[in-house]
Amino acid sequence: MTCFSGITPSGGATLGNYLGAISRWARDGRPGDLYFVSDLHGMTGAYHPQRLRARTRELLATLLAAGIEPEQLFVQSDLLPQLGALTWILECSCSFGEAARMTQFKEKSSAKGLEATPVRVGLFTYPVLMAADILLQGADEVPVGEDQAQHVELARTLARRFNGTFGDAFVVPRAVTPPAAARVRDLADPSRKMDKSARDSVGVLYVMDPPDLLRRKIRRAVTDSLGRLEYRPVEQPGLANLLEILAACTGKPVREVGAGFGSYGDLKEAVAEAVVDELRPVRERTTELLAESAELDRIRARGAELATARGAHRLATAQRLAGVG
Ligand code: TYM
């Protein structure tokens, strides 16, 4: 059993990434599991090369700081030759309709507005690159938040199709979604997920935000005027989000965690302290690791070596079965 997942350096890691993904990877990880910084996925819109490089480094440091073992980590672009090859093979068995159905593509391509920023082909095909990430490493379990489950489903479809058409090359993966905090919402607009690449960051809590900034953002979180301290996600989405965050940080059930608070203000103070306590050690360790530049380079190089060796035979098999190379 191999667990495999990634995070894109399209911004700093958020509390959503941390609760929905990183902390679980660190806690539930077994030897042989693999996690990576998907920097190639950070190129699907307009981006700044130096910033992409710096964020890739920061995320690698954050994954280490969260407690993931160095030999379980790599940076995606270090496998560019293999991934490029496998992506092409998979693209040639993925239909246009399948790629066009991806909710994230539909959201991102329409939100950007065609006239402002042209939608790149890379944004359209990146779920296939994601399938290549997963299938190259032979992953069977892919822990992701709800927002990525559809992409893992595509990887599953493509693996089955390739195996059925050409012969067995790939393990068929499945998505595993966490029970609590599967989707942390933007504090300023709870109809949206908390997204590291959001334009406006008032509702986004970043792992590297200092404690005072976290507290300020949480105090300003949008709630409602009903004054009912209950967990009702449909009627009170802002409040429900705060309760879910508190539940995820304290390990208590979401329906019980609000008991005992007199007001929304009191609840927000408790959420702020829980979030600050949760993120402080990760932020401090990330800062230390970024200062240990040579050590970070060494970990990255070793991770690349291990991941490349691990995928080589699968790519060779896929090429042979597909009649190329
Ligand atoms: P990314 O960088 O958007 O997100 C990384 C992980 O964080 C989860 N996540 C959230 N969980 C809860 N609440 C939120 N608000 C929230 N926002 C993000 C995501 O579900 C994800 O688990 N394309 C992927 C990275 C990737 C990948 C892969 C993952 C590339 N190749 C192969 C798995 C397997 C991405 O951009 O994730």
Short mmCIF file of N, CA and C and ligand atoms in Angstrom, two decimals, residues 4-11 13-22 25 34 36-39 41-42 59 76 104 108 126-127 129-135 139 141-149 151-152 155 176-178 180-186 192-197 241, ligand 1:
data_model
loop_
_atom_site.label_atom_id
_atom_site.label_comp_id
_atom_site.label_asym_id
_atom_site.label_seq_id
_atom_site.Cartn_x
_atom_site.Cartn_y
_atom_site.Cartn_z
N PHE A 4 0.08 8.58 -1.53
CA PHE A 4 0.80 9.53 -2.35
C PHE A 4 -0.03 10.80 -2.50
N SER A 5 0.58 11.96 -2.26
CA SER A 5 -0.17 13.19 -2.48
C SER A 5 0.78 14.37 -2.65
N GLY A 6 0.22 15.49 -3.14
CA GLY A 6 1.06 16.66 -3.43
C GLY A 6 0.40 17.96 -3.08
N ILE A 7 1.20 19.00 -3.10
CA ILE A 7 0.71 20.35 -2.84
C ILE A 7 1.38 21.31 -3.81
N THR A 8 0.58 22.22 -4.37
CA THR A 8 1.06 23.13 -5.41
C THR A 8 1.53 24.47 -4.82
N PRO A 9 2.71 24.93 -5.21
CA PRO A 9 3.20 26.21 -4.66
C PRO A 9 2.61 27.43 -5.37
N SER A 10 1.28 27.46 -5.47
CA SER A 10 0.63 28.62 -6.08
C SER A 10 0.44 29.73 -5.06
N GLY A 11 0.91 29.49 -3.84
CA GLY A 11 0.84 30.46 -2.75
C GLY A 11 1.41 29.75 -1.54
N ALA A 13 1.29 27.73 2.05
CA ALA A 13 0.33 26.73 2.55
C ALA A 13 -0.68 27.42 3.46
N THR A 14 -1.96 27.02 3.32
CA THR A 14 -3.01 27.61 4.16
C THR A 14 -3.39 26.64 5.28
N LEU A 15 -4.23 27.15 6.18
CA LEU A 15 -4.76 26.26 7.23
C LEU A 15 -5.54 25.10 6.58
N GLY A 16 -6.20 25.38 5.46
CA GLY A 16 -6.94 24.33 4.74
C GLY A 16 -6.00 23.23 4.28
N ASN A 17 -4.88 23.63 3.68
CA ASN A 17 -3.88 22.64 3.24
C ASN A 17 -3.37 21.86 4.46
N TYR A 18 -3.17 22.61 5.55
CA TYR A 18 -2.56 21.98 6.72
C TYR A 18 -3.52 20.96 7.35
N LEU A 19 -4.77 21.39 7.62
CA LEU A 19 -5.71 20.48 8.29
C LEU A 19 -6.21 19.39 7.34
N GLY A 20 -6.44 19.77 6.09
CA GLY A 20 -7.01 18.82 5.14
C GLY A 20 -5.98 17.85 4.58
N ALA A 21 -4.71 18.24 4.62
CA ALA A 21 -3.71 17.41 3.94
C ALA A 21 -2.43 17.22 4.77
N ILE A 22 -1.63 18.27 4.90
CA ILE A 22 -0.26 18.11 5.43
C ILE A 22 -0.19 17.41 6.79
N TRP A 25 -0.87 13.78 6.43
CA TRP A 25 0.23 13.05 5.79
C TRP A 25 1.29 12.74 6.85
N LEU A 34 4.67 8.61 -0.17
CA LEU A 34 5.40 9.68 -0.85
C LEU A 34 4.58 10.95 -0.95
N PHE A 36 4.82 15.25 -2.27
CA PHE A 36 5.67 16.09 -3.11
C PHE A 36 5.12 17.49 -3.30
N VAL A 37 6.02 18.39 -3.70
CA VAL A 37 5.63 19.76 -4.00
C VAL A 37 5.43 19.81 -5.51
N SER A 38 4.18 20.08 -5.94
CA SER A 38 3.86 19.99 -7.38
C SER A 38 4.08 21.35 -8.04
N ASP A 39 5.36 21.69 -8.21
CA ASP A 39 5.68 23.01 -8.77
C ASP A 39 5.25 23.13 -10.24
N HIS A 41 2.56 22.17 -11.44
CA HIS A 41 1.15 22.57 -11.42
C HIS A 41 1.01 24.06 -11.13
N GLY A 42 2.08 24.66 -10.62
CA GLY A 42 2.04 26.11 -10.32
C GLY A 42 2.29 26.96 -11.55
N LEU A 59 7.49 25.43 0.73
CA LEU A 59 6.57 24.31 0.97
C LEU A 59 7.32 23.03 1.33
N GLN A 76 8.32 17.92 -7.69
CA GLN A 76 7.82 17.35 -8.95
C GLN A 76 8.72 17.62 -10.15
N GLN A 104 -12.70 21.93 -11.36
CA GLN A 104 -11.72 22.98 -11.06
C GLN A 104 -11.34 23.75 -12.34
N LYS A 108 -11.92 27.69 -12.65
CA LYS A 108 -10.76 28.58 -12.84
C LYS A 108 -10.79 29.25 -14.20
N TYR A 126 -3.81 19.79 -16.92
CA TYR A 126 -3.06 19.46 -15.71
C TYR A 126 -3.61 18.27 -14.92
N PRO A 127 -4.94 17.98 -14.96
CA PRO A 127 -5.37 16.75 -14.29
C PRO A 127 -4.71 15.50 -14.88
N LEU A 129 -1.56 15.47 -16.04
CA LEU A 129 -0.23 15.47 -15.39
C LEU A 129 -0.37 14.90 -13.97
N MET A 130 -1.46 15.28 -13.31
CA MET A 130 -1.69 14.77 -11.95
C MET A 130 -1.87 13.25 -11.97
N ALA A 131 -2.56 12.75 -13.00
CA ALA A 131 -2.69 11.29 -13.14
C ALA A 131 -1.31 10.67 -13.35
N ALA A 132 -0.46 11.33 -14.15
CA ALA A 132 0.90 10.81 -14.37
C ALA A 132 1.68 10.79 -13.05
N ASP A 133 1.54 11.85 -12.24
CA ASP A 133 2.20 11.88 -10.92
C ASP A 133 1.87 10.62 -10.14
N ILE A 134 0.56 10.34 -10.10
CA ILE A 134 0.06 9.24 -9.26
C ILE A 134 0.46 7.88 -9.84
N LEU A 135 0.25 7.72 -11.16
CA LEU A 135 0.46 6.40 -11.77
C LEU A 135 1.94 6.05 -11.88
N ALA A 139 0.97 4.57 -6.87
CA ALA A 139 0.22 4.84 -5.63
C ALA A 139 -1.14 4.15 -5.66
N GLU A 141 -3.36 4.64 -2.71
CA GLU A 141 -4.23 5.54 -1.94
C GLU A 141 -3.76 6.96 -2.12
N VAL A 142 -4.69 7.85 -2.45
CA VAL A 142 -4.32 9.25 -2.64
C VAL A 142 -5.14 10.12 -1.69
N PRO A 143 -4.55 10.50 -0.54
CA PRO A 143 -5.31 11.34 0.38
C PRO A 143 -5.38 12.79 -0.12
N VAL A 144 -6.60 13.27 -0.37
CA VAL A 144 -6.80 14.64 -0.87
C VAL A 144 -8.05 15.23 -0.23
N GLY A 145 -8.17 16.55 -0.27
CA GLY A 145 -9.42 17.21 0.12
C GLY A 145 -10.45 16.96 -0.97
N GLU A 146 -11.71 17.27 -0.65
CA GLU A 146 -12.80 17.03 -1.61
C GLU A 146 -12.54 17.65 -2.97
N ASP A 147 -11.87 18.82 -2.96
CA ASP A 147 -11.67 19.57 -4.21
C ASP A 147 -10.83 18.80 -5.23
N GLN A 148 -10.03 17.84 -4.76
CA GLN A 148 -9.15 17.12 -5.69
C GLN A 148 -9.63 15.71 -6.00
N ALA A 149 -10.73 15.31 -5.37
CA ALA A 149 -11.18 13.92 -5.51
C ALA A 149 -11.52 13.59 -6.97
N HIS A 151 -10.11 14.71 -9.64
CA HIS A 151 -8.88 14.49 -10.40
C HIS A 151 -8.34 13.07 -10.15
N VAL A 152 -8.47 12.61 -8.93
CA VAL A 152 -7.99 11.25 -8.63
C VAL A 152 -8.89 10.23 -9.36
N ALA A 155 -7.57 9.87 -12.74
CA ALA A 155 -6.38 9.01 -12.74
C ALA A 155 -6.79 7.54 -12.72
N VAL A 176 -8.72 9.09 -0.94
CA VAL A 176 -9.25 9.00 0.42
C VAL A 176 -9.39 10.42 0.97
N THR A 177 -10.61 10.77 1.39
CA THR A 177 -10.83 12.13 1.88
C THR A 177 -10.96 12.11 3.40
N PRO A 178 -10.37 13.12 4.06
CA PRO A 178 -10.40 13.15 5.52
C PRO A 178 -11.81 13.42 6.05
N ALA A 180 -12.89 15.04 8.99
CA ALA A 180 -13.11 16.42 9.47
C ALA A 180 -12.25 17.37 8.65
N ALA A 181 -12.71 18.59 8.50
CA ALA A 181 -11.99 19.63 7.77
C ALA A 181 -11.62 19.21 6.36
N ALA A 182 -12.54 18.47 5.70
CA ALA A 182 -12.28 18.08 4.32
C ALA A 182 -12.26 19.33 3.45
N ARG A 183 -12.95 20.36 3.89
CA ARG A 183 -12.97 21.59 3.11
C ARG A 183 -13.04 22.77 4.07
N VAL A 184 -11.90 23.37 4.35
CA VAL A 184 -11.88 24.57 5.19
C VAL A 184 -12.27 25.73 4.27
N ARG A 185 -13.19 26.58 4.75
CA ARG A 185 -13.70 27.65 3.89
C ARG A 185 -13.03 28.98 4.17
N ASP A 186 -13.11 29.86 3.17
CA ASP A 186 -12.57 31.21 3.30
C ASP A 186 -13.34 31.93 4.42
N ARG A 192 -16.73 29.90 -0.47
CA ARG A 192 -15.53 29.45 -1.21
C ARG A 192 -14.61 28.67 -0.31
N LYS A 193 -13.81 27.77 -0.90
CA LYS A 193 -12.81 27.08 -0.06
C LYS A 193 -11.68 28.05 0.26
N MET A 194 -10.98 27.79 1.35
CA MET A 194 -9.82 28.60 1.68
C MET A 194 -8.72 28.23 0.69
N ASP A 195 -8.32 29.20 -0.14
CA ASP A 195 -7.47 28.89 -1.29
C ASP A 195 -6.19 29.72 -1.21
N LYS A 196 -5.03 29.06 -1.32
CA LYS A 196 -3.77 29.80 -1.19
C LYS A 196 -3.56 30.79 -2.31
N SER A 197 -4.22 30.57 -3.45
CA SER A 197 -4.02 31.52 -4.55
C SER A 197 -5.15 32.56 -4.62
N ASN A 241 -17.97 26.74 9.68
CA ASN A 241 -16.55 26.67 9.30
C ASN A 241 -15.66 26.84 10.53
P1 TYM B 1 -3.42 21.91 -3.64
O1 TYM B 1 -2.07 22.50 -3.55
O2 TYM B 1 -4.53 22.77 -4.14
O3 TYM B 1 -3.84 21.38 -2.24
C1 TYM B 1 -3.00 20.49 -1.49
C2 TYM B 1 -3.86 19.65 -0.59
O4 TYM B 1 -4.63 20.48 0.29
C3 TYM B 1 -6.02 20.17 0.16
N1 TYM B 1 -6.76 21.42 0.33
C4 TYM B 1 -7.69 21.61 1.26
N2 TYM B 1 -8.18 20.81 2.21
C5 TYM B 1 -9.13 21.34 3.02
N3 TYM B 1 -9.59 22.60 2.91
C6 TYM B 1 -9.13 23.44 1.98
N4 TYM B 1 -9.57 24.69 1.93
C7 TYM B 1 -8.12 22.96 1.09
N5 TYM B 1 -7.43 23.52 0.07
C8 TYM B 1 -6.61 22.55 -0.39
C9 TYM B 1 -6.16 19.62 -1.26
O5 TYM B 1 -7.31 18.81 -1.38
C10 TYM B 1 -4.90 18.84 -1.40
O6 TYM B 1 -5.01 17.55 -0.79
N6 TYM B 1 -3.23 19.29 -7.84
C11 TYM B 1 -3.00 19.19 -6.40
C12 TYM B 1 -1.64 18.68 -6.05
C13 TYM B 1 -1.29 17.45 -6.75
C14 TYM B 1 -1.62 16.13 -6.37
C15 TYM B 1 -1.05 15.30 -7.35
C16 TYM B 1 -2.32 15.60 -5.32
C17 TYM B 1 -0.57 17.36 -7.87
N7 TYM B 1 -0.44 16.06 -8.24
C18 TYM B 1 -1.19 13.90 -7.27
C19 TYM B 1 -2.48 14.22 -5.26
C20 TYM B 1 -1.90 13.42 -6.21
C21 TYM B 1 -3.17 20.57 -5.81
O7 TYM B 1 -3.04 21.58 -6.48
O8 TYM B 1 -3.37 20.58 -4.47
#
